Amino acid sequence: MSPDEPANSPPSVGALTSVFHVYRVERDDDEIRYIGEPLISPGNLSTEVGPLFARRGYDVSVTRRHGDGGPAPYALVAEPESVGIDGIPWGNIVMLVLTVATTLYAGTWWYYIDIAGDPLNLLRAWPFTAAVLGVLATHELGHYVMSRYHGVDASLPYFIPVPPPIGTMGAIIRMRGQIPSRKALFDIGVAGPLAGLAATIAVTVVGLHLDPIAVPEQALQAADEGASIKFNDPLLLTLLADLVGQPTDYPRGLAVNPVVFGGWVGMFVTFLNLIPVGQLDGGHILRAALGQRQETVAAAVPGVLFAMAGGLYFLTEYTQSTILWGIWGVIALVMVQAGSATPLREGSIGMKRLALAGLTFVLGALCFMPVPIEIVVP
């Protein structure tokens, strides 16, 4: 850097000469595009130049240019880092606070806590909130850590608040720029489900050892006289309960501790994320494992989901699950059309990663429930 060059200015063309031959530089407001050709493997380019741009306060991504007719097939796209106002990620914080509030409120349903007389009773539902958000945060931080490890710019998690009975739709992170290689794509994709599943198992085992909840007589009478919601157990939850010698069903008047439901949420989220299509974690893992052949498998996924919805509709009375899998069939169809992530560098991920991919999908299958939720009518 020249002594006269401001510390927060973008890198000069000369600073990139060892790794990237620049034909021209384009500016669009705060975005700067270095158009040119890599002098090293494109898959390694973002890792090489990332620290240089980061020191100047810029995020950088590598993009492939198509159809412009020029000799420069790549672009380094630099944008000023944006972590919030005054360096604080306020968007992430606000979403987290809202989700803590909605999950606390959802927890009052499961603990049968009355907040009408004292709103601060809401805080008594903290174990449920800690279980649900702990599982979701661990899942997303798995993606975040591996994204940073491979030099892919990623945001902190954004939690999504919704009304009870769960209080959240999960969390997401945003990744900017292309993923350098199939190995990086695999590592980023698999880290979330495996980290989240480890947290899910821990939360479930803890919850199974906690005392059951006493169900008030009013709630029992309401269930006797009207419809109630039942959450069915996946095989993994049943196996964990058998392993630790704890029940998941209790006699009338008692219910399993709500912390166990936090584990249930983690298992359900794990299965949905591992559906092998599009930008879901399962889509990333399959794309990394099979390369472009993944498209053949992904194309069959919507049909499988629609067939499952149809089977439940014609062969059972589980209308809610019919709607659920029908909706996911539509989502999968849209994701197939949108396509999967495309890494800059192709190449085999190796037998160890392939074995880990298989193990991850097996664990995801243990979290599967054909009828996750059912409405019980007396």
PDB file of C-alpha atoms in Angstrom, residues 13 20 36 48 54 120 132 137 139 150 153 197 199 221 230 246 265 267 272 286 313 315 327 362 368 378:
ATOM      1  CA  VAL A  13      -4.617  -3.041  -9.587  1.00  0.00           C
ATOM      2  CA  PHE A  20      -5.145 -11.714 -11.070  1.00  0.00           C
ATOM      3  CA  GLY A  36      -9.770  -9.931 -15.753  1.00  0.00           C
ATOM      4  CA  GLU A  48      -5.788 -15.483  -1.720  1.00  0.00           C
ATOM      5  CA  ALA A  54     -10.684  -7.416   4.329  1.00  0.00           C
ATOM      6  CA  LEU A 120     -42.855 -11.756  33.739  1.00  0.00           C
ATOM      7  CA  VAL A 132     -34.899 -24.540  20.475  1.00  0.00           C
ATOM      8  CA  ALA A 137     -27.919 -21.503  16.449  1.00  0.00           C
ATOM      9  CA  HIS A 139     -26.759 -25.570  13.104  1.00  0.00           C
ATOM     10  CA  HIS A 150     -12.984 -21.731   3.263  1.00  0.00           C
ATOM     11  CA  ASP A 153     -18.129 -14.432   3.119  1.00  0.00           C
ATOM     12  CA  LEU A 197     -27.756 -32.814  15.164  1.00  0.00           C
ATOM     13  CA  ALA A 199     -26.823 -30.225  19.730  1.00  0.00           C
ATOM     14  CA  GLN A 221     -60.898 -31.315  29.687  1.00  0.00           C
ATOM     15  CA  LYS A 230     -50.044 -34.324  18.659  1.00  0.00           C
ATOM     16  CA  GLN A 246     -36.504 -42.696  29.773  1.00  0.00           C
ATOM     17  CA  VAL A 265     -37.664 -29.320  16.456  1.00  0.00           C
ATOM     18  CA  MET A 267     -34.705 -33.353  14.256  1.00  0.00           C
ATOM     19  CA  LEU A 272     -36.069 -30.833   6.000  1.00  0.00           C
ATOM     20  CA  LEU A 286     -25.357 -34.072  -3.049  1.00  0.00           C
ATOM     21  CA  TYR A 313     -54.371 -38.444   1.251  1.00  0.00           C
ATOM     22  CA  LEU A 315     -54.650 -44.196   2.267  1.00  0.00           C
ATOM     23  CA  ILE A 327     -46.231 -27.740   0.052  1.00  0.00           C
ATOM     24  CA  VAL A 362     -28.735 -41.898   7.172  1.00  0.00           C
ATOM     25  CA  PHE A 368     -37.969 -38.483   9.215  1.00  0.00           C
ATOM     26  CA  PRO A 378     -62.080 -37.141  20.419  1.00  0.00           C
TER      27      PRO A 378
END
